[in-house]
Amino acid sequence: MSKYIILGVVLVGLAAAPLTGDTYLMRMATLACMYAVMAASWNLIGGLTGYPSFGTAAFFGLGAYTSGILATLGVALPVSIAAAGVVAFVVAAIIGFILLRLKGHYFAIATLACVELLREIANSATDLTGGGMGLNIPRNADLGIFAEASLFFFAMWGLLALTAVVCLVVERSKIGFALSCIRQAEGAAEMIGINSTLYKTLAFALSGVFVAMAGGVYASWVHYIEPGDVFDILLTIKPVVMALIGGVGSSVGAIVGAIVYIAAEEVIWRNYLDFSSGIIGLTVVGLVLFLPHGLGSLHLRLRGKAVTP
Amino acid sequence: MSMLELHGVSRSFGGLAAVDNVTTTFEPGRIVGLIGPNGAGKTTLVNLITGVIPLSSGKVSFNGQSLNRIKPYHAAHLGMARTFQIVQPFNQMDVVDNVAAALLFSQGGHSPASARAAALPIIERVGLTPSAHKSAAALTLAMRKRLELAKAIAIRPKIVFLDEVNAGLNSAEIDQASRLIRELADEGITIVLIEHLMKVVMSICSRVIVLQQGRLIADGSPQDIARDPAVIEAYLGKKYLDKRHGQ
Ligand SMILES: Nc1ncnc2c1ncn2[C@@H]1O[C@H](COP(=O)(O)OP(=O)(O)OP(=O)(O)O)[C@@H](O)[C@H]1O
Ligand SMILES: [Mg+2]
């Protein structure tokens, strides 16, 4: 029950950002929503199913380019974003069907290779993507700075709300039950009648959809994308760290982890510009060693209790 | 037509013929012992029948339907259950959810909630009710073996492969398990019992088949098998022979 309250508080809290009238704060809130979408999505495959995907950036970039290219053709924003989701679902299902027979670090490396592959495709399909020159995405209309910031904030916020609802429904449903069985003992899961290939592929495809839609919103938000930017490996790594912060396996945890990360990163960036990635690295090591079940287990840890997942 | 038919079933790993040209049939409602020394290919044979690993050659059919190239989840839907020699519980779930999962995914018509309710009588049947809400990781080995059995029963199987469900149990626990296995057979479920404890095999099996180095070397009643010189030499060893004559 408490996770629904936490999610409600987080969503309402984020929605208050435009009330401040501060465009910097709104930019941070938009970014937080974007990463929360990605962390919760990663949790579906990496946390719930136990397949550590490093393909997040592939779907982000795929969504950004799908939506961006459609926008240059004059397609409206909601349609181009929905299209990004559909394309990512299909592509992720195909990639998942092929790669999900690998396990552990083999799977991780193979998904990482997908990021490189899609980046190279985006780089070389110059006619479509503009290649290394990047792609300019036209503004819908001249809204003014604040109205435009609000538009993209609410687009990202709405996407987060949608992602959170879908993740929670999946977690509680028969699908989530199957994924949890697969994570814990895949052979035994098959033996009680679970079509593991089907469920894993579904989880991977779903984990791609919302990331791609976030990429689509991002492309229109920043008006210009290039392969190195939207297929950035950090877009793969950060959501994993965020899910670690929140405690792997919980989508609400991943969302909270994303917000904590974005806030912490901002503080660190401002104060320790030279050493920021070092601090992020140390945080990861510290988390894995001392809080493997995330911030949510901190109170147990402080009271010296054993933590069981 | 028999329930389960194997024709020339073979599987090799590299140069090793783990299962070598096995042909046999299984009839409904009987308890068949599958015995043989360590590494004889017993577990591999079950893996082949249930689709865990593909056949190198041969044919498997179940109620007339070919099972070649089948996947394990499909075998479960057709009514084949198996327990794992090395138990594989869902460790982060409690006993109820372990059994509920088996109910939910092997047959239609269940929601997670209704599957949890339907799991309780099965848990009672294997004697795990006092531990129903314990996580599987917290169970003793004997209890985890019973949990394997409960999951196998939950898929409402026509045939069950029990891979050393008695290993590591004390004699009271073994008697309890034997009683349950007999009950299941009385309900018409075919039991294939992989078992090293000859006492159990002799007391509950109506037929015994013997594997040695992947080959089926004997097939008959427990009494015949116990007298078969090839079996005695391959599996039971000279000691057993001496003991029998000494009795
Ligand atoms: N996946 C595998 N890869 C390679 N060799 C294997 C594999 N599985 C089984 N084997 C080999 O096949 C042979 C048969 O093994 P299997 O586990 O079926 O024997 P078993 O009769 O079940 O023995 P036990 O009584 O010890 O359980 C052994 O030599 C084993 O090492
Ligand atoms: Mg074995």
PDB file of N, CA and C in Angstrom, chain B residues 75-106:
ATOM      1  N   ALA B  75       5.054 -29.173 -22.577  1.00  0.00           N
ATOM      2  CA  ALA B  75       4.925 -30.476 -21.916  1.00  0.00           C
ATOM      3  C   ALA B  75       4.036 -30.352 -20.678  1.00  0.00           C
ATOM      4  N   ALA B  76       4.225 -29.262 -19.933  1.00  0.00           N
ATOM      5  CA  ALA B  76       3.403 -29.042 -18.736  1.00  0.00           C
ATOM      6  C   ALA B  76       1.934 -28.902 -19.115  1.00  0.00           C
ATOM      7  N   HIS B  77       1.661 -28.162 -20.190  1.00  0.00           N
ATOM      8  CA  HIS B  77       0.270 -27.986 -20.605  1.00  0.00           C
ATOM      9  C   HIS B  77      -0.352 -29.301 -21.065  1.00  0.00           C
ATOM     10  N   LEU B  78       0.486 -30.207 -21.583  1.00  0.00           N
ATOM     11  CA  LEU B  78      -0.033 -31.503 -22.016  1.00  0.00           C
ATOM     12  C   LEU B  78      -0.241 -32.464 -20.845  1.00  0.00           C
ATOM     13  N   GLY B  79       0.246 -32.077 -19.661  1.00  0.00           N
ATOM     14  CA  GLY B  79       0.034 -32.938 -18.502  1.00  0.00           C
ATOM     15  C   GLY B  79       1.266 -33.711 -18.056  1.00  0.00           C
ATOM     16  N   MET B  80       2.440 -33.159 -18.331  1.00  0.00           N
ATOM     17  CA  MET B  80       3.661 -33.788 -17.827  1.00  0.00           C
ATOM     18  C   MET B  80       4.253 -32.921 -16.729  1.00  0.00           C
ATOM     19  N   ALA B  81       4.518 -33.560 -15.594  1.00  0.00           N
ATOM     20  CA  ALA B  81       5.151 -32.825 -14.503  1.00  0.00           C
ATOM     21  C   ALA B  81       6.446 -33.510 -14.149  1.00  0.00           C
ATOM     22  N   ARG B  82       7.371 -32.764 -13.567  1.00  0.00           N
ATOM     23  CA  ARG B  82       8.592 -33.395 -13.096  1.00  0.00           C
ATOM     24  C   ARG B  82       9.099 -32.613 -11.878  1.00  0.00           C
ATOM     25  N   THR B  83       9.796 -33.341 -11.012  1.00  0.00           N
ATOM     26  CA  THR B  83      10.494 -32.642  -9.940  1.00  0.00           C
ATOM     27  C   THR B  83      11.965 -32.639 -10.326  1.00  0.00           C
ATOM     28  N   PHE B  84      12.692 -31.663  -9.805  1.00  0.00           N
ATOM     29  CA  PHE B  84      14.107 -31.557 -10.137  1.00  0.00           C
ATOM     30  C   PHE B  84      14.954 -32.276  -9.090  1.00  0.00           C
ATOM     31  N   GLN B  85      15.917 -33.030  -9.590  1.00  0.00           N
ATOM     32  CA  GLN B  85      16.843 -33.724  -8.685  1.00  0.00           C
ATOM     33  C   GLN B  85      17.507 -32.710  -7.761  1.00  0.00           C
ATOM     34  N   ILE B  86      17.970 -31.617  -8.346  1.00  0.00           N
ATOM     35  CA  ILE B  86      18.446 -30.491  -7.537  1.00  0.00           C
ATOM     36  C   ILE B  86      17.278 -29.524  -7.461  1.00  0.00           C
ATOM     37  N   VAL B  87      16.663 -29.435  -6.286  1.00  0.00           N
ATOM     38  CA  VAL B  87      15.388 -28.715  -6.170  1.00  0.00           C
ATOM     39  C   VAL B  87      15.526 -27.282  -6.688  1.00  0.00           C
ATOM     40  N   GLN B  88      14.464 -26.811  -7.336  1.00  0.00           N
ATOM     41  CA  GLN B  88      14.476 -25.464  -7.903  1.00  0.00           C
ATOM     42  C   GLN B  88      13.244 -24.677  -7.466  1.00  0.00           C
ATOM     43  N   PRO B  89      13.143 -24.362  -6.178  1.00  0.00           N
ATOM     44  CA  PRO B  89      11.997 -23.567  -5.737  1.00  0.00           C
ATOM     45  C   PRO B  89      12.159 -22.111  -6.180  1.00  0.00           C
ATOM     46  N   PHE B  90      11.050 -21.374  -6.188  1.00  0.00           N
ATOM     47  CA  PHE B  90      11.128 -19.918  -6.362  1.00  0.00           C
ATOM     48  C   PHE B  90      11.429 -19.352  -4.979  1.00  0.00           C
ATOM     49  N   ASN B  91      12.708 -19.071  -4.737  1.00  0.00           N
ATOM     50  CA  ASN B  91      13.182 -18.832  -3.380  1.00  0.00           C
ATOM     51  C   ASN B  91      12.638 -17.588  -2.707  1.00  0.00           C
ATOM     52  N   GLN B  92      12.284 -16.584  -3.519  1.00  0.00           N
ATOM     53  CA  GLN B  92      11.815 -15.345  -2.899  1.00  0.00           C
ATOM     54  C   GLN B  92      10.306 -15.341  -2.695  1.00  0.00           C
ATOM     55  N   MET B  93       9.664 -16.463  -3.008  1.00  0.00           N
ATOM     56  CA  MET B  93       8.216 -16.550  -2.784  1.00  0.00           C
ATOM     57  C   MET B  93       7.952 -17.497  -1.627  1.00  0.00           C
ATOM     58  N   ASP B  94       6.761 -17.359  -1.027  1.00  0.00           N
ATOM     59  CA  ASP B  94       6.418 -18.333   0.003  1.00  0.00           C
ATOM     60  C   ASP B  94       5.888 -19.610  -0.655  1.00  0.00           C
ATOM     61  N   VAL B  95       5.599 -20.587   0.197  1.00  0.00           N
ATOM     62  CA  VAL B  95       5.152 -21.886  -0.306  1.00  0.00           C
ATOM     63  C   VAL B  95       3.857 -21.737  -1.104  1.00  0.00           C
ATOM     64  N   VAL B  96       2.939 -20.924  -0.590  1.00  0.00           N
ATOM     65  CA  VAL B  96       1.651 -20.743  -1.269  1.00  0.00           C
ATOM     66  C   VAL B  96       1.867 -20.222  -2.688  1.00  0.00           C
ATOM     67  N   ASP B  97       2.699 -19.212  -2.849  1.00  0.00           N
ATOM     68  CA  ASP B  97       2.911 -18.637  -4.180  1.00  0.00           C
ATOM     69  C   ASP B  97       3.627 -19.606  -5.110  1.00  0.00           C
ATOM     70  N   ASN B  98       4.538 -20.399  -4.565  1.00  0.00           N
ATOM     71  CA  ASN B  98       5.198 -21.415  -5.381  1.00  0.00           C
ATOM     72  C   ASN B  98       4.170 -22.356  -6.004  1.00  0.00           C
ATOM     73  N   VAL B  99       3.252 -22.830  -5.183  1.00  0.00           N
ATOM     74  CA  VAL B  99       2.254 -23.780  -5.670  1.00  0.00           C
ATOM     75  C   VAL B  99       1.210 -23.064  -6.525  1.00  0.00           C
ATOM     76  N   ALA B 100       0.852 -21.844  -6.114  1.00  0.00           N
ATOM     77  CA  ALA B 100      -0.126 -21.067  -6.888  1.00  0.00           C
ATOM     78  C   ALA B 100       0.390 -20.815  -8.304  1.00  0.00           C
ATOM     79  N   ALA B 101       1.687 -20.553  -8.434  1.00  0.00           N
ATOM     80  CA  ALA B 101       2.260 -20.323  -9.761  1.00  0.00           C
ATOM     81  C   ALA B 101       2.046 -21.544 -10.650  1.00  0.00           C
ATOM     82  N   ALA B 102       2.260 -22.724 -10.067  1.00  0.00           N
ATOM     83  CA  ALA B 102       2.081 -23.956 -10.840  1.00  0.00           C
ATOM     84  C   ALA B 102       0.629 -24.111 -11.293  1.00  0.00           C
ATOM     85  N   LEU B 103      -0.312 -23.777 -10.422  1.00  0.00           N
ATOM     86  CA  LEU B 103      -1.732 -23.853 -10.784  1.00  0.00           C
ATOM     87  C   LEU B 103      -2.075 -22.833 -11.864  1.00  0.00           C
ATOM     88  N   LEU B 104      -1.583 -21.614 -11.655  1.00  0.00           N
ATOM     89  CA  LEU B 104      -1.944 -20.493 -12.518  1.00  0.00           C
ATOM     90  C   LEU B 104      -1.482 -20.695 -13.957  1.00  0.00           C
ATOM     91  N   PHE B 105      -0.258 -21.226 -14.126  1.00  0.00           N
ATOM     92  CA  PHE B 105       0.310 -21.251 -15.475  1.00  0.00           C
ATOM     93  C   PHE B 105       0.152 -22.590 -16.201  1.00  0.00           C
ATOM     94  N   SER B 106      -0.298 -23.620 -15.475  1.00  0.00           N
ATOM     95  CA  SER B 106      -0.443 -24.905 -16.145  1.00  0.00           C
ATOM     96  C   SER B 106      -1.847 -25.098 -16.707  1.00  0.00           C
TER      97      SER B 106
END
